[in-house]
Short mmCIF file of C-alpha atoms and ligand atoms in Angstrom, two decimals:
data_model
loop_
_atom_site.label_atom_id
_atom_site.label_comp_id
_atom_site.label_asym_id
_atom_site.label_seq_id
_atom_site.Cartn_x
_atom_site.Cartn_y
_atom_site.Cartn_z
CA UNK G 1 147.33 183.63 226.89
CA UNK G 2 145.16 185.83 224.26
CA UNK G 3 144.84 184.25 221.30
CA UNK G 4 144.46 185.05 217.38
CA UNK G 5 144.20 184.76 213.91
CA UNK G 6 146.42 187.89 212.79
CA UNK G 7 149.39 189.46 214.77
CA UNK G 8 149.71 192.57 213.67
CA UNK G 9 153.30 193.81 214.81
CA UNK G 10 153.79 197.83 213.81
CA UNK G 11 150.81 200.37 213.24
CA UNK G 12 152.34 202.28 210.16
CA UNK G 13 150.50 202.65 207.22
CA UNK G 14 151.11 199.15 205.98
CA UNK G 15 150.43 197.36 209.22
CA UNK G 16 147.10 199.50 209.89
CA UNK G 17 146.04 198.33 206.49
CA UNK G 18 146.54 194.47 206.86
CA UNK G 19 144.72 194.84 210.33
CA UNK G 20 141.88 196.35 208.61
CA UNK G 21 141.76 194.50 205.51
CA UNK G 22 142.31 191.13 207.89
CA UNK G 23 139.44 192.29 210.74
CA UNK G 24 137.01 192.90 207.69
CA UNK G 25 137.41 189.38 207.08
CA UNK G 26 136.35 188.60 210.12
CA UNK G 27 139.61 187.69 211.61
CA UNK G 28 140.43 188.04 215.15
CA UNK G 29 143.08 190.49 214.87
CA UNK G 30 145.61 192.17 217.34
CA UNK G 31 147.89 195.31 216.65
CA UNK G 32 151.20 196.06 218.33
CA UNK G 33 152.48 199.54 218.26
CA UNK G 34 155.01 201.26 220.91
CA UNK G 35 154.62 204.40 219.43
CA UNK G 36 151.90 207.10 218.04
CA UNK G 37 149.71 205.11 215.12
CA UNK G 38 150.76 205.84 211.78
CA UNK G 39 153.92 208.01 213.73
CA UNK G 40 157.17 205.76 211.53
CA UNK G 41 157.99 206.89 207.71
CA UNK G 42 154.46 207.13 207.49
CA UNK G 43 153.87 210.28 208.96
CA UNK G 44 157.60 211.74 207.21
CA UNK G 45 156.12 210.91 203.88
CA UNK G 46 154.63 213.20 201.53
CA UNK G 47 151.20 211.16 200.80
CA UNK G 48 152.03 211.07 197.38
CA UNK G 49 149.40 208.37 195.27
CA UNK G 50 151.82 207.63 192.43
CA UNK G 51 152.49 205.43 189.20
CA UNK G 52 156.08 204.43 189.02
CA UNK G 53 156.32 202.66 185.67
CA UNK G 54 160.26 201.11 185.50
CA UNK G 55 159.44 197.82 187.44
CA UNK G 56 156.30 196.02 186.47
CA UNK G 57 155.83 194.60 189.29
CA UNK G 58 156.39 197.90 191.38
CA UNK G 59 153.89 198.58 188.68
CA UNK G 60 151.23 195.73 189.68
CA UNK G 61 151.59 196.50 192.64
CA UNK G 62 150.20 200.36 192.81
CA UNK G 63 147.62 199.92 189.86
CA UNK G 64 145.93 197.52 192.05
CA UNK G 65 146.23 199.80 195.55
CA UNK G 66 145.49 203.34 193.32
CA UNK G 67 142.60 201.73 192.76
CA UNK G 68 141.76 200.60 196.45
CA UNK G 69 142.85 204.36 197.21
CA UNK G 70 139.19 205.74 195.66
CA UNK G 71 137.30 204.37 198.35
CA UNK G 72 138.94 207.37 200.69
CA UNK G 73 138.57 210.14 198.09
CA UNK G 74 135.43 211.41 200.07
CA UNK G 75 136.61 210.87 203.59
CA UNK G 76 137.58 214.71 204.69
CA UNK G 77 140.09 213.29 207.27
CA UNK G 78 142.36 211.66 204.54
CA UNK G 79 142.61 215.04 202.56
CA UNK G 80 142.46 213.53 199.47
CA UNK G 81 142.98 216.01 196.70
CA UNK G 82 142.96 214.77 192.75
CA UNK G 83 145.99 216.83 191.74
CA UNK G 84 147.19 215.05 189.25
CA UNK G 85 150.77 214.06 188.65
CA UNK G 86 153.16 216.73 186.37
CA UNK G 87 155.84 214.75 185.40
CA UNK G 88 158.76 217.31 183.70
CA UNK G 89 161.69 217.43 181.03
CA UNK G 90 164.53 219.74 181.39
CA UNK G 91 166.24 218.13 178.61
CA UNK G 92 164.46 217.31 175.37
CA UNK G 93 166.31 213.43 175.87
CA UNK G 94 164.09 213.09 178.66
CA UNK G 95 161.24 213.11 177.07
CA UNK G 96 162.24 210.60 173.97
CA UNK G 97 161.14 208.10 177.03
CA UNK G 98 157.39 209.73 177.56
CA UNK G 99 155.36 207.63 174.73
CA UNK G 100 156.94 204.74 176.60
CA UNK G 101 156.17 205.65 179.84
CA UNK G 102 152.63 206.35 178.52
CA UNK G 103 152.18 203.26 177.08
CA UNK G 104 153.27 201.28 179.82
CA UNK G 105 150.55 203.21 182.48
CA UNK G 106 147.74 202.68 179.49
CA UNK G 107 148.90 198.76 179.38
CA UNK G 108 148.40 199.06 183.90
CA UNK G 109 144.72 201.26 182.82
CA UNK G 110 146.35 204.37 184.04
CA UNK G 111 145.81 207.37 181.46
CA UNK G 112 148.58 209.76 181.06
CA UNK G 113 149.36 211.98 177.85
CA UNK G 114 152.41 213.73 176.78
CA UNK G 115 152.36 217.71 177.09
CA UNK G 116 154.17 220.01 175.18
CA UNK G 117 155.91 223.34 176.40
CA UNK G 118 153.10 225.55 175.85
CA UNK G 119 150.84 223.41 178.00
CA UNK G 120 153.11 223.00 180.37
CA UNK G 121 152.97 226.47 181.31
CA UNK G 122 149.51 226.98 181.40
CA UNK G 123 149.54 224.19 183.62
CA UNK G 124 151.88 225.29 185.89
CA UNK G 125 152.63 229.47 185.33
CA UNK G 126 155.92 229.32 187.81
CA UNK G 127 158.30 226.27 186.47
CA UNK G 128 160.80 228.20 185.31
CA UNK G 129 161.65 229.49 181.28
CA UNK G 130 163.27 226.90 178.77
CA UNK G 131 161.66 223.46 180.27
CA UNK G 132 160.71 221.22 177.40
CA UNK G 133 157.40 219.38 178.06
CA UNK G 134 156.46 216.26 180.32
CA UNK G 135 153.81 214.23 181.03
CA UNK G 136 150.35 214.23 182.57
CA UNK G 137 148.69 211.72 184.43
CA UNK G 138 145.18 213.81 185.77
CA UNK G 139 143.96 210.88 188.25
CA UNK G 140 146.56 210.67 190.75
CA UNK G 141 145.99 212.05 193.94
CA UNK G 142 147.73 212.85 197.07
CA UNK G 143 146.75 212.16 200.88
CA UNK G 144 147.41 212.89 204.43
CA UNK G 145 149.21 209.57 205.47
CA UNK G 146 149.23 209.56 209.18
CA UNK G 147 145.47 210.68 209.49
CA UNK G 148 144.85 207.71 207.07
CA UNK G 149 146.41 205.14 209.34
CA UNK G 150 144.70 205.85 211.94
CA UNK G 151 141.75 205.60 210.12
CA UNK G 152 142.31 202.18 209.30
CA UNK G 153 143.40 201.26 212.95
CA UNK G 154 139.92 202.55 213.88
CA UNK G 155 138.18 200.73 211.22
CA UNK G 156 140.11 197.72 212.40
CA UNK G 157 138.75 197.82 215.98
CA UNK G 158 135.12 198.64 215.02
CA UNK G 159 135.95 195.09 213.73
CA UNK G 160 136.64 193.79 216.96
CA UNK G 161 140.68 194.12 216.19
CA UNK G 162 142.63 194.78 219.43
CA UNK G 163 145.29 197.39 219.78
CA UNK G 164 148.54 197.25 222.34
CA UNK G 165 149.19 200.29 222.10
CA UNK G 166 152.66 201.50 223.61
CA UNK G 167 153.94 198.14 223.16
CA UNK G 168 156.56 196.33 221.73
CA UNK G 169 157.27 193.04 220.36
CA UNK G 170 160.60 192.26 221.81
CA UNK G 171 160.56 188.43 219.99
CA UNK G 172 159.07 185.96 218.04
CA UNK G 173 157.58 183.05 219.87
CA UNK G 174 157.36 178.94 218.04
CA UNK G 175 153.40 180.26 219.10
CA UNK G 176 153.20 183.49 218.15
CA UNK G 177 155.58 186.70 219.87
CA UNK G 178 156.32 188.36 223.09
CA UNK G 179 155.69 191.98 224.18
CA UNK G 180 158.27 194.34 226.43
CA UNK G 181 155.82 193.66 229.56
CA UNK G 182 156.61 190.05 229.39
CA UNK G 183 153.38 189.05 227.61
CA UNK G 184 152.81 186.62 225.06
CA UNK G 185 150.27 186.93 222.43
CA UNK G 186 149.13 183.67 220.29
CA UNK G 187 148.52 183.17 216.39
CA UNK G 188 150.24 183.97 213.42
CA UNK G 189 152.49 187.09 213.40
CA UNK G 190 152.60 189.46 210.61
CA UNK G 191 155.77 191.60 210.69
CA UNK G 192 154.66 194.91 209.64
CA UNK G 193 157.94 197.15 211.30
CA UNK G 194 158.99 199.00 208.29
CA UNK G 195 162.77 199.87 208.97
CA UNK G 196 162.65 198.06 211.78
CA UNK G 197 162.11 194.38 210.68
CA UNK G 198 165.67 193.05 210.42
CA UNK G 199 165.27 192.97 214.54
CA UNK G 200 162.80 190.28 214.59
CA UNK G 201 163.49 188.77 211.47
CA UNK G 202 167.59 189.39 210.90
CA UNK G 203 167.38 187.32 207.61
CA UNK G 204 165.54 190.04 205.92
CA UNK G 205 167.68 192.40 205.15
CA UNK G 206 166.84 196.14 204.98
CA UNK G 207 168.01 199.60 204.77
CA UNK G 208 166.97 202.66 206.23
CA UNK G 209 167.19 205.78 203.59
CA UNK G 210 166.89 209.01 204.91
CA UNK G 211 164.45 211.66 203.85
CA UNK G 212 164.12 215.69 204.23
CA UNK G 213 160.91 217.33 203.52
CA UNK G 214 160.05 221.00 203.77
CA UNK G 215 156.76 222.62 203.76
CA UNK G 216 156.10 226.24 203.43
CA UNK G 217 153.66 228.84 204.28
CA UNK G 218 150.04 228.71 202.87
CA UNK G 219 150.65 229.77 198.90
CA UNK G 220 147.25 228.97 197.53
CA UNK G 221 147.30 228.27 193.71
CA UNK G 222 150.77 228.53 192.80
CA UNK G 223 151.28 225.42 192.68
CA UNK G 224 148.56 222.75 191.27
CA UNK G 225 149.61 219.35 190.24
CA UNK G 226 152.34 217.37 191.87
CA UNK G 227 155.37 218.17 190.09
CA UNK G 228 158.11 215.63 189.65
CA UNK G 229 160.82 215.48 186.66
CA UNK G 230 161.45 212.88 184.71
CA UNK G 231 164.68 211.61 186.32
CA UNK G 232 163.20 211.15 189.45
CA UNK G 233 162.72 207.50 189.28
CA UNK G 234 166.72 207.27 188.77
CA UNK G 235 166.86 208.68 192.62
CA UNK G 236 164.44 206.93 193.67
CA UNK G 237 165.55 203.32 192.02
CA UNK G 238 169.23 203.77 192.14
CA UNK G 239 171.68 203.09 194.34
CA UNK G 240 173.58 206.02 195.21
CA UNK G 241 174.81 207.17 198.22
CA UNK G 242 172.96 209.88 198.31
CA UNK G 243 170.47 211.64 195.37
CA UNK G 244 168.08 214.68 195.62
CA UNK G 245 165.46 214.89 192.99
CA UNK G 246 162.60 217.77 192.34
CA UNK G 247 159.44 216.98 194.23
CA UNK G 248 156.97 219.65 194.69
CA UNK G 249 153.50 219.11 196.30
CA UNK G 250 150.25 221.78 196.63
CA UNK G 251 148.75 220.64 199.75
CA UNK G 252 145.12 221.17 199.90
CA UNK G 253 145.50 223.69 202.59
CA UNK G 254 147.57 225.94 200.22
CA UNK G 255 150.58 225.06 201.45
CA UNK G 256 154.05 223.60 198.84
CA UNK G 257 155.88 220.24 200.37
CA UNK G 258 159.14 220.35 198.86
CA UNK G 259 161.28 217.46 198.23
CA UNK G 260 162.96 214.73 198.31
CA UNK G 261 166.86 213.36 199.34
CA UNK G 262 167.65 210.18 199.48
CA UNK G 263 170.70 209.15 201.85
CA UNK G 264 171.69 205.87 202.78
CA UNK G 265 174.06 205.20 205.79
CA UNK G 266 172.86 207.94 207.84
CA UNK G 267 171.21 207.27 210.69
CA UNK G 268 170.89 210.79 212.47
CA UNK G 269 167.78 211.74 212.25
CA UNK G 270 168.67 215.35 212.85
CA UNK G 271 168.53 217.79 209.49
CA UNK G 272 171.36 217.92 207.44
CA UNK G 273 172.07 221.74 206.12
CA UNK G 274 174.47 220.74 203.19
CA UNK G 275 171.68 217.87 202.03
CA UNK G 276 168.61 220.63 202.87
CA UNK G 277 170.62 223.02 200.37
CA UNK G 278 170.92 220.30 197.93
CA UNK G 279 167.59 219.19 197.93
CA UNK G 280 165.94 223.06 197.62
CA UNK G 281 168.56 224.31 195.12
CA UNK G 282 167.27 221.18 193.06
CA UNK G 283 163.20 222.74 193.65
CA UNK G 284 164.45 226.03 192.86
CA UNK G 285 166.14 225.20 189.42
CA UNK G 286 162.45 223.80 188.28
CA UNK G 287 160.24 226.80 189.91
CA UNK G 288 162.33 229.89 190.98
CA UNK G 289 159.42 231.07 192.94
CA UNK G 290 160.22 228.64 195.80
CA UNK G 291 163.22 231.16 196.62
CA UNK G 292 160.59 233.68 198.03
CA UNK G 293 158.71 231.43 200.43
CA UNK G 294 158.78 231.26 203.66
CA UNK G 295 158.93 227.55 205.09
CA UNK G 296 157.28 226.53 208.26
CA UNK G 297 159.19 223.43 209.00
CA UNK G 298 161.61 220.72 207.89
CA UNK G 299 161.85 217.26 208.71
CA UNK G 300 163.49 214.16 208.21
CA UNK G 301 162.39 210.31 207.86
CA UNK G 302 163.20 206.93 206.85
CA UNK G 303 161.95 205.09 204.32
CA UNK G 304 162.37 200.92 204.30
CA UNK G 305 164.31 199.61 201.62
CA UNK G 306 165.09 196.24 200.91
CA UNK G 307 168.41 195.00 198.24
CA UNK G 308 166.14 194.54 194.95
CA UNK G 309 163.66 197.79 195.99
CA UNK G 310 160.77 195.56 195.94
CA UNK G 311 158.76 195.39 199.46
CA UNK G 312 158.52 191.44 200.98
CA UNK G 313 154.51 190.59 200.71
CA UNK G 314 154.07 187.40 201.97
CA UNK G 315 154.80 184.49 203.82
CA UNK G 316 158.23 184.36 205.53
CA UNK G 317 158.54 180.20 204.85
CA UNK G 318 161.77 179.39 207.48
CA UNK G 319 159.12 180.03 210.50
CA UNK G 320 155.40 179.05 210.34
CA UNK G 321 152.71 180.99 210.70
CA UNK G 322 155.02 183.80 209.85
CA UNK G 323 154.29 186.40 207.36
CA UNK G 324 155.91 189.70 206.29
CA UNK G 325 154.87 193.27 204.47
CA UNK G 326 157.51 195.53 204.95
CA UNK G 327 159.88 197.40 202.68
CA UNK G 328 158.34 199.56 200.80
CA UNK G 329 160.84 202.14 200.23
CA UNK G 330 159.02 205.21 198.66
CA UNK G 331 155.94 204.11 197.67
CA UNK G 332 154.66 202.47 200.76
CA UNK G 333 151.72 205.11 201.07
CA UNK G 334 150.84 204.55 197.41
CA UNK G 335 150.77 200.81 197.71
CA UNK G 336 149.90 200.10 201.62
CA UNK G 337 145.96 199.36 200.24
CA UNK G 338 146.93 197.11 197.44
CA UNK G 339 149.99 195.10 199.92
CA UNK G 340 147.06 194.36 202.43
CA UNK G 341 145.02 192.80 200.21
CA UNK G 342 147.84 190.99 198.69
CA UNK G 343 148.88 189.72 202.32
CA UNK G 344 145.02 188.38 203.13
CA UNK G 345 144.53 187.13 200.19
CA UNK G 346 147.90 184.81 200.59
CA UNK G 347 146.70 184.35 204.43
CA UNK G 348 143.26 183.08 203.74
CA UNK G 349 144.94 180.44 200.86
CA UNK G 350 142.54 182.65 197.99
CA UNK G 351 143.96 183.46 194.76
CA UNK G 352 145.88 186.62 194.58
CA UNK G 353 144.90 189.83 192.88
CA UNK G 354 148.11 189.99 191.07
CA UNK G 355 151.51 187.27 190.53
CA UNK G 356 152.31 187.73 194.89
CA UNK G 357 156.15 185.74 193.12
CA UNK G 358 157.81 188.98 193.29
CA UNK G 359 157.24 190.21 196.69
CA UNK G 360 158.18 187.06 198.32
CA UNK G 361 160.27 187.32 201.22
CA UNK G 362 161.99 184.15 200.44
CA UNK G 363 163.40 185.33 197.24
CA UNK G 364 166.32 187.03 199.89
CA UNK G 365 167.16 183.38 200.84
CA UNK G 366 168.15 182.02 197.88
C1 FAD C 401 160.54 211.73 203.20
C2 FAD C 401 159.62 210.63 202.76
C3 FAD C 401 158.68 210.87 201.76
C4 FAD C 401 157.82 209.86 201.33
N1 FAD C 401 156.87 210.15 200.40
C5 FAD C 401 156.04 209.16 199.97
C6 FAD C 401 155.04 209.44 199.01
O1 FAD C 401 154.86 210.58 198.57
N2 FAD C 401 154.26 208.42 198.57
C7 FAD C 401 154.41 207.13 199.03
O2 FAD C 401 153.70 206.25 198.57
N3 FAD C 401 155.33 206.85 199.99
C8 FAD C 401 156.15 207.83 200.45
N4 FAD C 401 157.12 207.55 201.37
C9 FAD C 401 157.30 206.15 201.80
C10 FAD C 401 156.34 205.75 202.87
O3 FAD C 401 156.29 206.72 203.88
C11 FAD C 401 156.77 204.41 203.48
O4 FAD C 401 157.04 203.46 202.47
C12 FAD C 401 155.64 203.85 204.36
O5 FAD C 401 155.22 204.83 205.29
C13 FAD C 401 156.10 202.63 205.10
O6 FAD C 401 155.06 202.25 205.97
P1 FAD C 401 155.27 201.11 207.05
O7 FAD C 401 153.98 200.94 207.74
O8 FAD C 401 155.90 199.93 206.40
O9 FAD C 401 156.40 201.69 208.02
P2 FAD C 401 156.28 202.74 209.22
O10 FAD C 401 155.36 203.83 208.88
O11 FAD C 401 157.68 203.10 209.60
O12 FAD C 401 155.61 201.90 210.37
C14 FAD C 401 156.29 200.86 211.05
C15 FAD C 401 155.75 200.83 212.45
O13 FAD C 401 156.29 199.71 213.13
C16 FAD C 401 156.47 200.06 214.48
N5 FAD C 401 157.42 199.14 215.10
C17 FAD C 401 158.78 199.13 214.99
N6 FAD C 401 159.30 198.14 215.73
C18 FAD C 401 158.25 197.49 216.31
C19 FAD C 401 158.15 196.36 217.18
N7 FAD C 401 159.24 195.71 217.59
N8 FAD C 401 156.93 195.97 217.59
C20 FAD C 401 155.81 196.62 217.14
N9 FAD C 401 155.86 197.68 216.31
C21 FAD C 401 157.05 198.12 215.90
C22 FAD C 401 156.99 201.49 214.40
O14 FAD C 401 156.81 202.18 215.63
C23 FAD C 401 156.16 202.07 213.27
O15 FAD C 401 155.00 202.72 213.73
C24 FAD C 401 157.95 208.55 201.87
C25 FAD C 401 158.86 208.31 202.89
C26 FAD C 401 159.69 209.34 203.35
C27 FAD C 401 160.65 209.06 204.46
#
């Protein structure tokens, strides 16, 4: 029986991550992935490198994987492109919050400013008439998630990492966890199965919320900062049934990635007209201009949500030798870097980075 120091179970962005982080340590590390690397919410997301400044330790959390994120900001393949991150105020209440939200990023070393209506139209020439400011962080970045992932999975086996790939774990094992062709691989598992993790671990719980994203034709230069407004974290941290929320991305090839829904209890992955509607009538209220494009394909995905919105980082303590990094909701590209480092860190019995107390898988046994 082949035998380890990591299990890596799922090659998303997160599991490809730990594998590399734990092979440059100079683990013995194996990955287990039935379908195409970096193929889950990964490659649905929109590769957005982003702040989110309501939780501190959602907070933590990305500081410490934005900054992880600069060693790719050269590597072609990850199509790294400094954009920056437009946050915007239809209402002038929404911005009473900005010099808060600016402090807080300046507290986690992030620099954002406040911009006023003139700039923001100079920024961005298409958001439509009567908007009332926002606020600028210039660093952020976006990527090309999938291509990233596999990256990582390469990086992993130039590090003598082995991949199973087209396989599944169908179990956990007391010595480690069983594949779909009967095989057993040895060593301590990490769970890294996004939306799929209450299957070998049913104690966790987690949710599956449901994405669309659309992306257009090339448009270069209409669009040049990631655009989000202000009330976006309340879709993204809430608990509705279902939210949309303006989301506009210039990919570096020109082309716009509109988004984003948010549905839970759905588990068709098929697109859903009335929520595509939604979702673009919410874009097209921010930059009119949208209206003329022509898209060149929608899509759907799920992101992994666990009850308190945090992801689990860490040991799960009912079985040994267990650990878990899953549930990362929307910001699992963003923090997949800064998670993996977190997780080795914990493995290897070093001090954490950052306070690992508020990731912990445990705290859903209580
Ligand atoms: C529409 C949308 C937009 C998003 N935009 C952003 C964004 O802009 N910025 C950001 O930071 N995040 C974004 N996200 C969130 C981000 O995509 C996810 O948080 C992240 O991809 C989760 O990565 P993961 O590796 O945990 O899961 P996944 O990518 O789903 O990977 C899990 C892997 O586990 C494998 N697996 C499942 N079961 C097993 C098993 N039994 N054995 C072995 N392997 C198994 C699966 O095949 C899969 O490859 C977005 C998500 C969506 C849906």
């Amino acid at each position: 029986m082949a035998s380890y120091d990591l299990i890596v179970l799922g090659a998303g962005i997160v599991g490809a991550a730990c594998a590399e982080r734990a092979a440059g340590e100079g683990l013995r590390v194996a990955v287990v992935e039935p379908g195409p690397v970096g193929g889950g919410a990964t490659a649905a997301a929109m590769g957005h490198l982003v702040a989110m400044d309501d939780d501190p330790a959602e907070l933590a959390l990305s500081r410490l994987s934005l900054r992880l994120w600069e060693r790719f900001a050269d590597l072609p393949l990850a199509e790294f492109s400094r954009c920056g991150t437009l946050w915007v105020a239809r209402e002038p209440r929404e911005l009473d919050g900005v010099a808060a939200k600016v402090a807080r990023l300046a507290a986690a070393g992030i620099e954002a400013r406040p911009v006023g209506a003139d700039e923001l139209y100079a920024l961005e020439p298409y958001l439509t008439p009567g908007l009332c400011g926002g606020m600028l962080v210039a660093g952020e970045a976006v990527v090309y998630p999938p291509r990233v992932a596999q990256h990582l999975l390469q990086l992993a086996c130039e590090r003598q990492a082995q991949a199973f790939l087209g396989r599944r774990a169908v179990a956990l094992t007391a010595h480690g966890a069983r594949l779909d062709d009967g095989s057993e691989l040895r060593g301590p598992v990490l769970v890294a199965t996004g939306c799929a993790l209450p299957e070998l671990l049913p104690q966790l719980p987690m949710r599956s919320r449901k994405g669309h994203l659309v992306i257009t034709e090339r448009y270069p230069g209409r669009i040049r900062h990631q655009l989000l407004e202000l009330g976006y974290a309340d879709s993204a941290h809430g608990d509705a049934d279902s939210s949309v929320a303006f989301n506009v991305q210039p990919r570096p090839t020109g082309q716009i990635l509109i988004g984003s829904s948010r549905e839970f209890g759905v588990e068709e992955r098929a697109v859903s007209p009335p929520m595509l509607r939604r979702m673009l009538e919410r874009a097209f209220a921010f930059v009119p201009m949208l209206r003329e494009l022509q898209a060149l394909r929608v899509w759907t995905g799920f992101r992994p949500c666990t009850p308190d919105g945090l992801p689990y980082i860490g040991a799960f303590a009912p079985r040994p030798h267990t650990w878990v990094a899953a549930g990362h909701e929307g910001l699992g590209v963003t923090t997949a870097l800064g998670t993996a480092q977190l997780l080795v860190e914990q493995l290897l019995g070093r001090a954490p980075a950052i306070d690992p107390a508020p990731y912990a898988p445990t705290r859903m046994l209580r």
